Coordinates of C-alpha atoms in Angstrom, one line a residue:
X14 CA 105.6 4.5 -137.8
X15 CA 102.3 3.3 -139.5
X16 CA 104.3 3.0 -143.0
X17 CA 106.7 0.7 -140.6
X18 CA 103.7 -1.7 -139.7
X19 CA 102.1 -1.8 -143.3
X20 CA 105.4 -4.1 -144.0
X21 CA 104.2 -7.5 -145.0
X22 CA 106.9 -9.2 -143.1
X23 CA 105.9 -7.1 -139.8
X24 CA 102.1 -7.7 -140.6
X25 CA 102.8 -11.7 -141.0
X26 CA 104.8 -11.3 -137.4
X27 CA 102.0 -8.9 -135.5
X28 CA 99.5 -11.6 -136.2
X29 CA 101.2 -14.4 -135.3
X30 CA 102.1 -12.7 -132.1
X31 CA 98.2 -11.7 -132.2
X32 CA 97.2 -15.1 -132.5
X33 CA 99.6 -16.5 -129.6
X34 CA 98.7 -14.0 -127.4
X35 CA 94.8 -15.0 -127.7
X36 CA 95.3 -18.7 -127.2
X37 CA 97.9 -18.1 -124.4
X38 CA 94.8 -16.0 -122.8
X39 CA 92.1 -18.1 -123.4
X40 CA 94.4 -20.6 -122.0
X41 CA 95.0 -18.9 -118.7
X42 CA 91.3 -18.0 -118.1
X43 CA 90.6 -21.5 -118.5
X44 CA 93.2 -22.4 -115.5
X45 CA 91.6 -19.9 -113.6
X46 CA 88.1 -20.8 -114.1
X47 CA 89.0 -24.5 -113.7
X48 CA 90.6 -23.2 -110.1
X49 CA 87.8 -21.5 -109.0
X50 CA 85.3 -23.5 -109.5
X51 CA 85.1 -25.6 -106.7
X52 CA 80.9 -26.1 -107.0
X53 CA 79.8 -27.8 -110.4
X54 CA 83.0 -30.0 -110.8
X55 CA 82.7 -33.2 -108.2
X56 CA 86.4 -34.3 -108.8
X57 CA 87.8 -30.7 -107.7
X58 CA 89.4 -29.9 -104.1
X59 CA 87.4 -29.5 -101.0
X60 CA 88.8 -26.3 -99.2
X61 CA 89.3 -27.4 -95.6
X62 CA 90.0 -24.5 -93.4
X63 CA 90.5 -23.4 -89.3
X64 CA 91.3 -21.1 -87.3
X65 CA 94.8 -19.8 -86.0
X66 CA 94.7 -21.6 -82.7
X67 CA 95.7 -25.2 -81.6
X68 CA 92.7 -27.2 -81.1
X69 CA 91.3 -25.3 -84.3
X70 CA 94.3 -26.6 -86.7
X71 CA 94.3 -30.0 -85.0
X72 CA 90.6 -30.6 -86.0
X73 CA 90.7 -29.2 -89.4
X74 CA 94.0 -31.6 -90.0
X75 CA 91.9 -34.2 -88.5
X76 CA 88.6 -33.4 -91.2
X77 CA 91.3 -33.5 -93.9
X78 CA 92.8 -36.6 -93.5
X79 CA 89.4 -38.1 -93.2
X80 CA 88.0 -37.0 -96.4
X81 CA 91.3 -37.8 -98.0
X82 CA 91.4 -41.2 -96.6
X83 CA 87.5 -41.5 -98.8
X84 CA 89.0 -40.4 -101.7
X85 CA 88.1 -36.8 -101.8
X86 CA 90.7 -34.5 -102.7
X87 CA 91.4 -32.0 -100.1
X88 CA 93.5 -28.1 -99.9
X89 CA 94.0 -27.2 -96.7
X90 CA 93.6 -23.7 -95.7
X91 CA 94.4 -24.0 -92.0
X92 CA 95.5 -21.2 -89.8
X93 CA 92.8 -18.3 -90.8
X94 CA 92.5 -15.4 -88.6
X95 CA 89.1 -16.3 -86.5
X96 CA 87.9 -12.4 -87.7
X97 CA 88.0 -13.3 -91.4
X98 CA 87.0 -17.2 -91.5
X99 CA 83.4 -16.7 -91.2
X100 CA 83.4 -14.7 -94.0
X101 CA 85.8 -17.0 -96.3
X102 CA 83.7 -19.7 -95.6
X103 CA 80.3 -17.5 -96.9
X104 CA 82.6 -16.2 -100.1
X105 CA 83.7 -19.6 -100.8
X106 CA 87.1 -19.1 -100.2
X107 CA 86.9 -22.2 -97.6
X108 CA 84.6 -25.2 -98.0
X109 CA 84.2 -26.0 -94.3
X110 CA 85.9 -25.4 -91.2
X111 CA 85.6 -26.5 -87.6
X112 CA 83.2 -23.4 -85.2
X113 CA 81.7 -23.6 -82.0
X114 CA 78.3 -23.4 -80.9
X115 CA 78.4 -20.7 -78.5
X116 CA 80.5 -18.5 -81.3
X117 CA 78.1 -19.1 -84.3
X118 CA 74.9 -17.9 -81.4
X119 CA 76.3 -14.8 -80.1
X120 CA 78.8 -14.0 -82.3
X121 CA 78.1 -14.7 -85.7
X122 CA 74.6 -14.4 -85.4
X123 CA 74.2 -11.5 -82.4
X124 CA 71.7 -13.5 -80.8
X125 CA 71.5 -13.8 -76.7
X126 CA 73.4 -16.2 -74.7
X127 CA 71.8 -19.4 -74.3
X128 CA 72.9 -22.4 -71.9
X129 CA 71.3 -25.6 -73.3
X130 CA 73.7 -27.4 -75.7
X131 CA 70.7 -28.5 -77.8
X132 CA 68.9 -25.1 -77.6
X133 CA 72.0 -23.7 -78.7
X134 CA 72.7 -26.6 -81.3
X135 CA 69.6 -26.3 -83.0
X136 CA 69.5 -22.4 -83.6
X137 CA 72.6 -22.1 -84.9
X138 CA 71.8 -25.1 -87.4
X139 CA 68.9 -23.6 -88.6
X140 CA 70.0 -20.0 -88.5
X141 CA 73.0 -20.7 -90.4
X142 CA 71.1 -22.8 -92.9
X143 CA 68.1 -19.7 -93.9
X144 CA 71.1 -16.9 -93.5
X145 CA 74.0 -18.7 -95.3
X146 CA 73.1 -21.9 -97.0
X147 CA 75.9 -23.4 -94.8
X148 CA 74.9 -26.8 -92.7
X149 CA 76.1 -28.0 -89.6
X150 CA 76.7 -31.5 -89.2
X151 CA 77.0 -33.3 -85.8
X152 CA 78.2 -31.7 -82.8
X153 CA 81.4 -33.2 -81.1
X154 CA 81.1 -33.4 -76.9
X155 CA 83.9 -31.2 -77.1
X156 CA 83.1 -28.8 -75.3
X157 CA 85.5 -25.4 -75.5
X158 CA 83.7 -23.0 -72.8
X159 CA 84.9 -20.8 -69.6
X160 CA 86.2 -22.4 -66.8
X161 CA 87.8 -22.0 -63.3
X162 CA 91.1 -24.5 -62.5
X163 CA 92.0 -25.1 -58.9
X164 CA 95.1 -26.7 -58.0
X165 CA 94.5 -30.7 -56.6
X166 CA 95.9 -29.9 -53.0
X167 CA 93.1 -26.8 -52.8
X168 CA 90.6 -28.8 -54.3
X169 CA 90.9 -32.3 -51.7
X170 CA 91.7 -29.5 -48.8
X171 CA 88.4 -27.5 -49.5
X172 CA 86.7 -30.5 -51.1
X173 CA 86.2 -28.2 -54.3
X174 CA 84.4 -30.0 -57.6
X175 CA 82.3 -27.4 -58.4
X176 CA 81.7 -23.9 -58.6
X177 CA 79.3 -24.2 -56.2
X178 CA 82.1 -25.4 -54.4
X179 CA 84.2 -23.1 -55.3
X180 CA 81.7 -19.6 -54.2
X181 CA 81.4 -21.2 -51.1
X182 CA 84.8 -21.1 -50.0
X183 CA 86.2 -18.4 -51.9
X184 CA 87.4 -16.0 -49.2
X185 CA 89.9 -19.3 -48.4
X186 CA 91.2 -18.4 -52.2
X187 CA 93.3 -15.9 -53.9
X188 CA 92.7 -15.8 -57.9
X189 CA 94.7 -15.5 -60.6
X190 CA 92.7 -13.1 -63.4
X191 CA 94.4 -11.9 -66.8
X192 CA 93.2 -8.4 -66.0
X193 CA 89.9 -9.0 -67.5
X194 CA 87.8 -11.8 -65.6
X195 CA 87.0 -9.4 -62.8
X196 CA 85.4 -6.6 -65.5
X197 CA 83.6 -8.5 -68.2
X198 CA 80.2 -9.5 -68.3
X199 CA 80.4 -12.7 -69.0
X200 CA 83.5 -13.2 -66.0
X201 CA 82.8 -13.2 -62.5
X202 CA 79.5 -10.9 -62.7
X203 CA 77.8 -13.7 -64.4
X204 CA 79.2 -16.0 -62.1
X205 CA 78.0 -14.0 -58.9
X206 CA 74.5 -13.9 -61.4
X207 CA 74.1 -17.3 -61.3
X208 CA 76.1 -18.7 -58.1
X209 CA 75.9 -15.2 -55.5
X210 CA 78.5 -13.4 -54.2
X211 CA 81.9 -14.6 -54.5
X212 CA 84.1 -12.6 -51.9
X213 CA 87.9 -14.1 -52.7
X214 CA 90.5 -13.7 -50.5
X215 CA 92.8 -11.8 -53.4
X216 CA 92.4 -11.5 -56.8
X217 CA 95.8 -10.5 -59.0
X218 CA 96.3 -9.8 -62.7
X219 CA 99.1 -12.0 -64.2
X220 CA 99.7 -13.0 -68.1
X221 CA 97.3 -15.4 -69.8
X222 CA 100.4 -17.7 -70.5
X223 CA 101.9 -17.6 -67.6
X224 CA 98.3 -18.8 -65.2
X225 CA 99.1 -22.5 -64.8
X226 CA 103.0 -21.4 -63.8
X227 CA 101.4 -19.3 -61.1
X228 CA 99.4 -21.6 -59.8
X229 CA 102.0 -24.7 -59.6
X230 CA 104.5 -21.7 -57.6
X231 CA 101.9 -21.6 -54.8
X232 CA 101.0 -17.8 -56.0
X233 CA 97.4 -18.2 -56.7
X234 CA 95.2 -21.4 -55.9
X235 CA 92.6 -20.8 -59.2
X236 CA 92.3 -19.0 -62.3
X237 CA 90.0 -19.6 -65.2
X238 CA 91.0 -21.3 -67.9
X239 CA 89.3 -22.7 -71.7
X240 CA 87.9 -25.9 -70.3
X241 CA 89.8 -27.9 -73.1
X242 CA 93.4 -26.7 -72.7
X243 CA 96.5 -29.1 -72.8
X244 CA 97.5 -27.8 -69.4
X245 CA 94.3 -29.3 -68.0
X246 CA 95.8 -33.3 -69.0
X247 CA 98.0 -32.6 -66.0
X248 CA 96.2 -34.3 -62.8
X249 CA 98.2 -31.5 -60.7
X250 CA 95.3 -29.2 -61.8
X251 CA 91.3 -29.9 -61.4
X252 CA 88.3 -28.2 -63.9
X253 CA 85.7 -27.2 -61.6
X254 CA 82.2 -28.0 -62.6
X255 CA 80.3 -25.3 -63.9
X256 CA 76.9 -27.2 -61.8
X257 CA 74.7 -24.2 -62.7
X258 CA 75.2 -23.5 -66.4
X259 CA 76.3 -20.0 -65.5
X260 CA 78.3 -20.0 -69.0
X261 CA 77.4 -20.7 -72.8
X262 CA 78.1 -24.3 -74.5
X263 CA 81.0 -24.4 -77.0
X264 CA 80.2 -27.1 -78.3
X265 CA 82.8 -27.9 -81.9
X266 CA 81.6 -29.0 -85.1
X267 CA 82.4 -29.1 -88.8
X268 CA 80.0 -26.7 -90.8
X269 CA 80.3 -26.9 -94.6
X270 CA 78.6 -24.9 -97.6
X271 CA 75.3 -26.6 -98.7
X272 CA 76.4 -26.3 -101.9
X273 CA 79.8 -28.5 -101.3
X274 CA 77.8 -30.9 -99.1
X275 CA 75.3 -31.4 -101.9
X276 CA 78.0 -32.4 -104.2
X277 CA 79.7 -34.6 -101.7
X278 CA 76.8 -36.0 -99.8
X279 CA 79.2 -38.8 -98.0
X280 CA 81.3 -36.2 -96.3
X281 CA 78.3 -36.0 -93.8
X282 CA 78.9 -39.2 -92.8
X283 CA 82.6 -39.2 -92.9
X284 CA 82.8 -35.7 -90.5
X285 CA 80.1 -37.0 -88.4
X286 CA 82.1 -40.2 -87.6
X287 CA 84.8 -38.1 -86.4
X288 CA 82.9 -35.8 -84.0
X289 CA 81.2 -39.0 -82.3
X290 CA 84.7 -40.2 -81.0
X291 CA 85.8 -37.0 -79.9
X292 CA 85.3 -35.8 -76.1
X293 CA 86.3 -33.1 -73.9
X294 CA 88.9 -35.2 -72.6
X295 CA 90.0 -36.3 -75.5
X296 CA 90.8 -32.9 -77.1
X297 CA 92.7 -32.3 -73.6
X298 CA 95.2 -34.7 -74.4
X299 CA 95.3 -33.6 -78.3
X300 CA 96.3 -29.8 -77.4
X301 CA 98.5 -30.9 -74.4
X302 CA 100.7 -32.9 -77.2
X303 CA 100.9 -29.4 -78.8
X304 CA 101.2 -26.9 -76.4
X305 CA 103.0 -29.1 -73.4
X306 CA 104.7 -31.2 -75.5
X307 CA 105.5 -29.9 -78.8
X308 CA 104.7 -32.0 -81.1
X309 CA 103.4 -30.7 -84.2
X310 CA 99.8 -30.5 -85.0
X311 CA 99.7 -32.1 -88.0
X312 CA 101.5 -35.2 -86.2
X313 CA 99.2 -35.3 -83.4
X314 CA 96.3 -35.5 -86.0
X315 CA 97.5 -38.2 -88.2
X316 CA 98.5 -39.7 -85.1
X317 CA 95.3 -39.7 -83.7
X318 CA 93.1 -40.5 -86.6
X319 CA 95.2 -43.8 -87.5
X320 CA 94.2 -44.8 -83.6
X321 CA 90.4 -44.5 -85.2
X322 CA 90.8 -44.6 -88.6
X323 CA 89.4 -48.8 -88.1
X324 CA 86.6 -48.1 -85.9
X325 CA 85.0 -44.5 -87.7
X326 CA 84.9 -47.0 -90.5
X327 CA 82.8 -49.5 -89.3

């Protein structure tokens, strides 16, 4: 074999096979390098990510087509499991991503429930800043926490606004619970914490999906809900008040690597302009064209930021 490869023909062939070989590597690494690098380079992609659940995917749609619309290139990364985005935000495999306030404080962080929205605001800014070199920018209004729903007719019947309201005359209601409301900490303990002893007429365990069904069939006359679900645009159905803060703010913002922010210093500005239109309310009415309606997400989002697009400008 080794008299074989002492040819000068095969020598002349092994090299230039040699030779291709290396450039086609050095080549490839190059790609790759050029790909990864998403931190010294300013005219590379800005990794937009979410989570896997509507609101999550309409507001990282929504961040995208904002920085796109300022020029900056954007890859999208919605749709992440919320167990792993955390941590493909801190590796770098995502840019920035929309979170919650209440998630990034007891969650994220392990630190104990607090019910000021500033308080709450302001730790997780400056935890996340010392721990992860990630910044968040403005919080939105919106406002993703626990809630309890009541049907209108029980609601103008019992003259029910609030959960106040609502332990006063709960032996006049049956509940609807997902099995777990009546056994977590944070579900009706806390609420008989903070507003006393709520003694309801029945409490049944139905499926999550099926909660607003079961109330507009007369079988139960409240549940608890997300406070910004799609359901909730429909006027049949009223969102209590939670009067006493019993349960943590959720309040959504874009947080991005300090290191991406530093490089693109105007997408503060940009993100910021977006979470300053949005409201509770608002982000109703974005999920119900989702989840009531159908439309797709990524309609509802260019939808809604060309209904903006002039005034976030200004």
């Amino acid at each position: 074999m080794l008299d074989r490869l002492s040819h000068p023909v095969l020598r002349k062939i092994i090299k230039s096979l040699t030779l291709c070989f290396a450039v086609s590597l050095t080549a490839i690494m190059g790609m790759a390098l050029v790909a990864c690098d998403n931190s010294t380079d300013g005219s590379t992609s800005v990794q937009v990510g979410s989570k896997d659940f509507t609101e999550n995917l309409i507001l990282g749609e929504l961040y995208a087509l904002a920085l796109e619309d300022q020029g900056i290139p954007v890859e999208r990364r919605l749709g992440l499991s919320t167990a792993v985005v955390h941590e493909a935000l801190i590796n770098g495999d995502v840019d920035l991503f929309p979170e919650y306030t209440g998630t990034g404080l007891m969650f994220i962080l392990g630190l104990p429930m607090e019910t000021d929205p500033q308080v709450v605001f302001d730790t997780v800014q400056r935890e996340y800043a010392e721990q992860f070199n990630v910044t968040w920018l403005d919080k939105a209004a919106v406002n993703n926490s626990f809630g309890i729903v009541i049907t209108r007719e029980i609601s103008e019947r019992y003259n029910i606004t609030t959960i106040s309201d609502f332990q006063r005359e709960a032996s006049n209601l049956r509940f609807a619970s997902q099995g777990t409301f009546e056994v977590r900490e944070d579900g009706l303990a806390l609420l008989e914490e903070v507003y006393g002893p709520i003694e309801l007429a029945s409490l049944a365990a139905f499926d999550n999906a099926l909660k607003y069904e079961v109330l507009r069939g007369g079988q139960a006359d409240a549940t608890v809900a997300y406070t910004t679900e799609g359901q909730l645009a429909d006027p049949y159905f009223v969102l209590l008040e939670d009067d006493r803060r019993a349960w943590p703010p959720y309040n959504v913002a874009p947080i991005i690597r300090t290191e991406v922010l530093e490089l693109h210093p105007e997408i503060a500005a940009i993100l910021n302009a977006i979470s300053a239109d949005l409201t509770s309310e608002k982000m109703i009415e974005l999920n119900a064209q989702v989840d009531v309606e159908g439309q797709r997400f990524e309609d509802v989002a260019r939808n809604y930021f060309d209904s903006i697009r002039d005034s976030i400008q200004q």
